[in-house]
C-alpha positions as a LaTeX table, in Angstrom:
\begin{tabular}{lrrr}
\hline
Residue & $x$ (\AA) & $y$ (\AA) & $z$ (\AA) \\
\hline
Unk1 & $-50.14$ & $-11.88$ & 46.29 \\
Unk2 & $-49.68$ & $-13.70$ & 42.94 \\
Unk3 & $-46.87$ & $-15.91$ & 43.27 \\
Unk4 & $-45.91$ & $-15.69$ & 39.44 \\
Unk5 & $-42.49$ & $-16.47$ & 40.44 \\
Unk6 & $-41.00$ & $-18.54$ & 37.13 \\
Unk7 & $-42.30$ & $-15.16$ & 35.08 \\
Unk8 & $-41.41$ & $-13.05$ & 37.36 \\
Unk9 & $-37.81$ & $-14.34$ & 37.17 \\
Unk10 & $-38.16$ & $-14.08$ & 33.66 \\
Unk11 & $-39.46$ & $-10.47$ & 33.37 \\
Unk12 & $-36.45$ & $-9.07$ & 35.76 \\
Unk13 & $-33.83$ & $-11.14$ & 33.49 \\
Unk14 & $-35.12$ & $-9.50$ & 30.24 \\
Unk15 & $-35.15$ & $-5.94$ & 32.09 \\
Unk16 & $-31.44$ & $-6.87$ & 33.38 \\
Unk17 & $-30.02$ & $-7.50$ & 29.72 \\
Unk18 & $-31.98$ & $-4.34$ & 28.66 \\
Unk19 & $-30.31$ & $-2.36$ & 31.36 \\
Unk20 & $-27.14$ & $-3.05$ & 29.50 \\
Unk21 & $-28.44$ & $-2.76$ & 26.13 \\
Unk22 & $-29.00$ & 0.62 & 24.01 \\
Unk23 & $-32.69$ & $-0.10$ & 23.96 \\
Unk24 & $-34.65$ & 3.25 & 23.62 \\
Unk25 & $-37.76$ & 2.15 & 25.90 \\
Unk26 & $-36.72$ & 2.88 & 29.96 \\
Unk27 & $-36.95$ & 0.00 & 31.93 \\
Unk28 & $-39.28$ & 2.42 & 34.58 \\
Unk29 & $-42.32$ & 2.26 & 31.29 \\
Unk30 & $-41.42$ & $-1.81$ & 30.92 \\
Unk31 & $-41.93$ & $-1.83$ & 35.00 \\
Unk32 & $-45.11$ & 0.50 & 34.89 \\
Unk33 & $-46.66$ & $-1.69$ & 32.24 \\
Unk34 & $-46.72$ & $-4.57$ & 33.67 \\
Unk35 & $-47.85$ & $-3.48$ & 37.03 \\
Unk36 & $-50.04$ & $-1.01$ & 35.85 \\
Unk37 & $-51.76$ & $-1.73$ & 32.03 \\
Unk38 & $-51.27$ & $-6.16$ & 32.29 \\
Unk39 & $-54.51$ & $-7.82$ & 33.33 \\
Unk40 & $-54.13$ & $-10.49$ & 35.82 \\
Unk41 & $-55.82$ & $-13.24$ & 33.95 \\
Unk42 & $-59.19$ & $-15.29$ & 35.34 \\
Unk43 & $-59.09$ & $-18.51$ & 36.75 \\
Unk44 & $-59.42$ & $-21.34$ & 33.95 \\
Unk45 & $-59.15$ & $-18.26$ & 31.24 \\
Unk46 & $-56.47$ & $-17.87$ & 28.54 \\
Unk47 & $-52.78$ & $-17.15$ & 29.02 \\
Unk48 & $-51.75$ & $-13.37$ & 29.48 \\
Unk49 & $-48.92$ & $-13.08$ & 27.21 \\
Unk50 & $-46.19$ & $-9.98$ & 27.60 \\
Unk51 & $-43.70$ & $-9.78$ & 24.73 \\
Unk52 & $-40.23$ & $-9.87$ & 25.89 \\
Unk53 & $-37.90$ & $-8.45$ & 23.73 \\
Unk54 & $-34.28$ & $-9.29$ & 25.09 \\
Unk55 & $-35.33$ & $-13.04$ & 25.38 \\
Unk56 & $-37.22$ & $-13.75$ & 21.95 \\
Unk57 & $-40.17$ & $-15.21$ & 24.06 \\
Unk58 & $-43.03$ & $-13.88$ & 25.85 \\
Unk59 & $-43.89$ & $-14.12$ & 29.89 \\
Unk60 & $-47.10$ & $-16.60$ & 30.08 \\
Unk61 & $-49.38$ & $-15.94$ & 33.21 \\
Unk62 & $-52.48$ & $-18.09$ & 33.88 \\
Unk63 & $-54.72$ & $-19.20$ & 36.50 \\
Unk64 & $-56.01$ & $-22.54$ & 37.13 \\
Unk65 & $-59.63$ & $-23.14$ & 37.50 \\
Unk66 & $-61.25$ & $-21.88$ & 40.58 \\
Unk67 & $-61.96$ & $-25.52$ & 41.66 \\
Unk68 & $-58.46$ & $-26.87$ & 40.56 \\
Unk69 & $-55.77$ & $-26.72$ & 42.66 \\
Unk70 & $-54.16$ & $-23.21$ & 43.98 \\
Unk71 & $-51.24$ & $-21.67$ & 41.37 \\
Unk72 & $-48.03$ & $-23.12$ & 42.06 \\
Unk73 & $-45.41$ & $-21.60$ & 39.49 \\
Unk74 & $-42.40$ & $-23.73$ & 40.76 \\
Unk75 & $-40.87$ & $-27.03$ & 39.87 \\
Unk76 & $-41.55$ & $-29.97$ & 42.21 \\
Unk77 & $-37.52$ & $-31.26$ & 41.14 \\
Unk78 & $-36.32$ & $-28.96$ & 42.60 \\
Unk79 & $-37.79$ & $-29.51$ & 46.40 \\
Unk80 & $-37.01$ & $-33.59$ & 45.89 \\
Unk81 & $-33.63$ & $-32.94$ & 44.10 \\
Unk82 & $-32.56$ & $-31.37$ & 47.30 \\
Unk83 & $-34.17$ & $-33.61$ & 49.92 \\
Unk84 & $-35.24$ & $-37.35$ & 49.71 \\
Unk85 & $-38.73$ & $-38.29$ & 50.12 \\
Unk86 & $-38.94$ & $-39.42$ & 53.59 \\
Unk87 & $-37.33$ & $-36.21$ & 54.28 \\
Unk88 & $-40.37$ & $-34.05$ & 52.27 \\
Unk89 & $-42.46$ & $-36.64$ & 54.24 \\
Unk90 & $-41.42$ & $-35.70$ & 57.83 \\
Unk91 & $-40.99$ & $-31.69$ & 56.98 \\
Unk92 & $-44.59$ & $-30.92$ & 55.93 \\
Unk93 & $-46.29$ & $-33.68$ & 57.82 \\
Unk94 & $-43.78$ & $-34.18$ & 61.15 \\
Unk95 & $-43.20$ & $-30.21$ & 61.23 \\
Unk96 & $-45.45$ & $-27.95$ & 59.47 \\
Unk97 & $-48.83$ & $-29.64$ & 59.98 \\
Unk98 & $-47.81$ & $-30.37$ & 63.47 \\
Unk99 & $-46.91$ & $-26.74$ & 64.09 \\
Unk100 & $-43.68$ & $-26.80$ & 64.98 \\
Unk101 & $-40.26$ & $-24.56$ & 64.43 \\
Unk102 & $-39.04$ & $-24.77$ & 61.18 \\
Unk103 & $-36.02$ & $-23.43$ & 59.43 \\
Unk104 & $-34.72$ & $-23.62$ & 55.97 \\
Unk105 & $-31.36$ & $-22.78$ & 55.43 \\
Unk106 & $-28.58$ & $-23.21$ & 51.76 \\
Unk107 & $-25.67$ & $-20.99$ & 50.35 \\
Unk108 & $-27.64$ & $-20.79$ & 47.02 \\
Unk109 & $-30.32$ & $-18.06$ & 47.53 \\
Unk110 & $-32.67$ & $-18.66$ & 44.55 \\
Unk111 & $-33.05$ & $-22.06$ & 46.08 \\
Unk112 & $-34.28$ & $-20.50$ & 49.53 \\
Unk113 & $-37.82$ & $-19.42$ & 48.25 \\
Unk114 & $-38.87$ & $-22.06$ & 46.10 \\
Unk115 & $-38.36$ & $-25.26$ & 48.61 \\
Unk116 & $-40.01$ & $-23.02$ & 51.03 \\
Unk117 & $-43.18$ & $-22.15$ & 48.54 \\
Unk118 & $-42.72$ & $-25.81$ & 47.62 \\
Unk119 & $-43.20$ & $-27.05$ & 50.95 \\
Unk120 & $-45.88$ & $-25.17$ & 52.09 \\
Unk121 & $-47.75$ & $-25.69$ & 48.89 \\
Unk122 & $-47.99$ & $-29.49$ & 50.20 \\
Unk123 & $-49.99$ & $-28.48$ & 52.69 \\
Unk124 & $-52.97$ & $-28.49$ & 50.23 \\
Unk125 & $-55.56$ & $-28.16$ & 51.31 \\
Unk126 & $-54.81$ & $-26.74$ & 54.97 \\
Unk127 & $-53.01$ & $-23.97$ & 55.50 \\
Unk128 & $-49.73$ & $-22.63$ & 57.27 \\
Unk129 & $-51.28$ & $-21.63$ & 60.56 \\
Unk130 & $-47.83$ & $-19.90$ & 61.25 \\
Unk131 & $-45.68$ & $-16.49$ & 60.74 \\
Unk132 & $-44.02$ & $-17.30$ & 57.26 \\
Unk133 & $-40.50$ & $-15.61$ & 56.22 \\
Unk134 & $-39.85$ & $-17.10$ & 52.71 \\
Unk135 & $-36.10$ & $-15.01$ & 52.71 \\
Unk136 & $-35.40$ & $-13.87$ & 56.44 \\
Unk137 & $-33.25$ & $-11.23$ & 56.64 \\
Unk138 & $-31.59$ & $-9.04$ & 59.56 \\
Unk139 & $-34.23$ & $-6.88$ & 60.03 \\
Unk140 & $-36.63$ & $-9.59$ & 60.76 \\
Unk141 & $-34.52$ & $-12.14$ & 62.63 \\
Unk142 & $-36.61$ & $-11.76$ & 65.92 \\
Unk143 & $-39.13$ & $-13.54$ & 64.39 \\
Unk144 & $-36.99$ & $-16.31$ & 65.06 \\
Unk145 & $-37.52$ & $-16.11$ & 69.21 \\
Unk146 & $-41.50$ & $-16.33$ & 68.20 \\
Unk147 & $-42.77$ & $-18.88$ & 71.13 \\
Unk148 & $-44.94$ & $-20.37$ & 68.29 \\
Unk149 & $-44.01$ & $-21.92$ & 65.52 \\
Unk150 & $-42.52$ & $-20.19$ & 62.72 \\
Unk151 & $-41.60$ & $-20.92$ & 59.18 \\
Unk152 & $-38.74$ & $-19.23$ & 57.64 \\
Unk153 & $-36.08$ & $-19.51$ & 55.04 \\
Unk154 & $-32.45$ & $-18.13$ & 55.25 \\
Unk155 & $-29.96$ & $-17.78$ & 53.07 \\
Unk156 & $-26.18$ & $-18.75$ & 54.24 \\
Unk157 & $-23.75$ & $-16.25$ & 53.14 \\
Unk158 & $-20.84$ & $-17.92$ & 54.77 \\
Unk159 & $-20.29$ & $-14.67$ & 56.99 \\
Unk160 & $-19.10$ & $-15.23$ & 60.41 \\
Unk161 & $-21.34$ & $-12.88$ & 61.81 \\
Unk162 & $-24.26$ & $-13.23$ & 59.81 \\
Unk163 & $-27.76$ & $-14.82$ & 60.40 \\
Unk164 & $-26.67$ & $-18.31$ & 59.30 \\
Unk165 & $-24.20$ & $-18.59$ & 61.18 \\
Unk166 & $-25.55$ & $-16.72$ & 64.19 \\
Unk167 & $-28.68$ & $-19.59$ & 64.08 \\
Unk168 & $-25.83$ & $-22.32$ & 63.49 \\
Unk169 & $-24.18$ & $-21.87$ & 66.53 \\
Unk170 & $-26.89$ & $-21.03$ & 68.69 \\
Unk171 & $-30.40$ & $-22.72$ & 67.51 \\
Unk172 & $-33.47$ & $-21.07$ & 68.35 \\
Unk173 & $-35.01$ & $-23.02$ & 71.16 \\
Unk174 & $-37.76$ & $-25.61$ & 70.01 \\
Unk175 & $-36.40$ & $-25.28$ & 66.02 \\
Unk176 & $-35.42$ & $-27.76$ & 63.72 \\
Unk177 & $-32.86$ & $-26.96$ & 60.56 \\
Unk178 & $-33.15$ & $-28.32$ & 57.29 \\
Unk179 & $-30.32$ & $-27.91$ & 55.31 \\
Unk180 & $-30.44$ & $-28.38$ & 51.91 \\
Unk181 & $-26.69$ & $-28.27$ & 50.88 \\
Unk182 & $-26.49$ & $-31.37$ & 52.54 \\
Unk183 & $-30.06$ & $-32.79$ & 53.09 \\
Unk184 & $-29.83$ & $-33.08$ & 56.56 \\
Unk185 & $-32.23$ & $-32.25$ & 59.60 \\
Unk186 & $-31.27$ & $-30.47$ & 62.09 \\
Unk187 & $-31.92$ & $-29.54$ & 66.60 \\
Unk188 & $-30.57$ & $-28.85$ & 69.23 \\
Unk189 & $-30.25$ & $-31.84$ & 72.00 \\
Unk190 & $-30.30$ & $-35.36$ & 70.71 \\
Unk191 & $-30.88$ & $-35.39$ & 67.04 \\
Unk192 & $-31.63$ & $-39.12$ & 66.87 \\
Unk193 & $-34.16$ & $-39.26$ & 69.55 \\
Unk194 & $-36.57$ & $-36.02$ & 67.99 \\
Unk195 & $-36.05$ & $-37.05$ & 64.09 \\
Unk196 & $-37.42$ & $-40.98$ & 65.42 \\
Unk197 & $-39.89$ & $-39.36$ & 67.20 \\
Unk198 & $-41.36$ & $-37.06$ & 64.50 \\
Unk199 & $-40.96$ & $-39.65$ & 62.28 \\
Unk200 & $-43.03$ & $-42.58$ & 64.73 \\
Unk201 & $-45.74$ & $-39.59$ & 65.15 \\
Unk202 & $-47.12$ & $-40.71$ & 61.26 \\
Unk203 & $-49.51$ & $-43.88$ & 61.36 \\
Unk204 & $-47.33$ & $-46.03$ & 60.07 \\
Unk205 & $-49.44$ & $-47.54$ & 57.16 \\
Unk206 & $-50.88$ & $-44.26$ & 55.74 \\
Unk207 & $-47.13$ & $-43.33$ & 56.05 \\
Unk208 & $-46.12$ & $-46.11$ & 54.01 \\
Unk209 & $-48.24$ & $-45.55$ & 51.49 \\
Unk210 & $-47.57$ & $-41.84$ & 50.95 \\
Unk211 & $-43.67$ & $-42.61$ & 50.52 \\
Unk212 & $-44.58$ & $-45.71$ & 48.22 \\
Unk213 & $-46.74$ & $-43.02$ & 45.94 \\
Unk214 & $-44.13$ & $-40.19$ & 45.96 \\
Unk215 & $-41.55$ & $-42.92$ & 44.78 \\
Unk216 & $-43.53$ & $-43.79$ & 41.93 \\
Unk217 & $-44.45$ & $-40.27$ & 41.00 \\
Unk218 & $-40.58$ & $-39.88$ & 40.95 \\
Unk219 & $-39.53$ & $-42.31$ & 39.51 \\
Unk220 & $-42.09$ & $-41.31$ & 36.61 \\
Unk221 & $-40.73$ & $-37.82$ & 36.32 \\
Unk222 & $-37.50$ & $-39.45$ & 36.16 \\
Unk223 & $-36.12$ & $-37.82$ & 39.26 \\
Unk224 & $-33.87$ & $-39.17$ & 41.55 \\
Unk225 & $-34.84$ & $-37.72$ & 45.29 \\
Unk226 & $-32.36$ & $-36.32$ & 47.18 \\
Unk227 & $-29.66$ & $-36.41$ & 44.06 \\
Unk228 & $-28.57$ & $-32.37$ & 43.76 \\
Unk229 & $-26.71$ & $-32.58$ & 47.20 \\
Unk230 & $-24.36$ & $-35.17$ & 45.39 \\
Unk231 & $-23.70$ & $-32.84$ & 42.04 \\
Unk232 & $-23.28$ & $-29.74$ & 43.63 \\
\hline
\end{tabular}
């Protein structure tokens, strides 16, 4: 509901080196606290500030203003570190805003849920009109023969008869892959033929223009699209 999810990392790290530790406080009254006694802070009001002990620094939780744009607790280097920017381009604008079957797929897990919170985020200010999985998992893999679209993320444990591989040898019908070990796209048939033809579906000069911006926002930030595939 509150997609905290840089301080949320942070709170379950501190309560993982205190679950070594021979800290007196159990970690079920840190876990009760924060659900149950930490305010969730207003929109455009101060930081909420939770002292954590094993880390020497607190968790920070804000809100932006009602009228600014919605939380987003993630990195934006990380999404374009993985994929280059015509490739960002063509996901949310060829695939998501279009409606169509997408799935997100790398061996590293913490990476599945931020591109896919990342991508959807660019949606601003529409939203996902589509069943969203952020980390699919066995239970839930019939979402994947939904005849809509669908938006899910997966992580690839490398076993031979799990999801990954189950979706690598067989793709869903209608769905496109992105993986973002490699940056590549994905689908069955002729791969060519569907990535031109997302790609042609953009008005070319409004397409142009968007890349030319996200290059220079990059280039800014000092980040180098598509660069982590290369330093894995």
């Amino acid at each position: 509901r509150f997609p905290f999810w840089t301080a949320f990392r942070k709170f379950l790290s501190n309560l993982h080196i205190l679950a070594g530790s021979e800290y007196d406080l159990p970690l079920e009254r840190w876990i009760s606290h924060l659900l149950l006694a930490v305010p969730l802070p207003k929109p455009g009001g101060p930081c909420v500030l939770v002292p954590l002990p094993a880390l020497n620094q607190p968790m920070m939780l804000s809100m932006p203003p009602e009228k600014d744009f919605p939380l987003i607790d993630l990195r934006y280097s990380v999404l374009f570190a993985c994929l280059d920017i015509k490739t960002v381009v063509t996901i949310v604008l060829g695939l998501l805003a279009l409606e169509r079957k997408v799935i997100v797929m790398t061996t590293r897990p913490s990476l599945v849920l931020d591109v896919c919170e990342l991508l959807r985020s660019l949606l601003f200010p529409f939203e996902l009109c589509a069943p969203y999985v952020p980390r699919l998992t066995e239970p839930f893999k019939s979402s994947l023969d939904f005849p809509g679209a669908i938006f899910v993320g997966i992580h690839d444990d490398s076993e031979p008869n799990g999801l990954a591989s189950m979706v690598k040898s067989a793709y869903p019908e209608d769905s496109i892959v992105v993986d973002l070990d490699t940056g590549n796209i994905d689908c069955g048939g002729d791969r060519f033929e569907a990535l031109t033809g997302i790609w042609d579906i953009l008005p070319h000069s409004s397409r142009s223009s968007l890349v030319h911006e996200l290059e220079t926002l990059c280039r800014d930030a000092k980040i180098v699209d598509g660069q982590e595939r290369w330093i894995r």
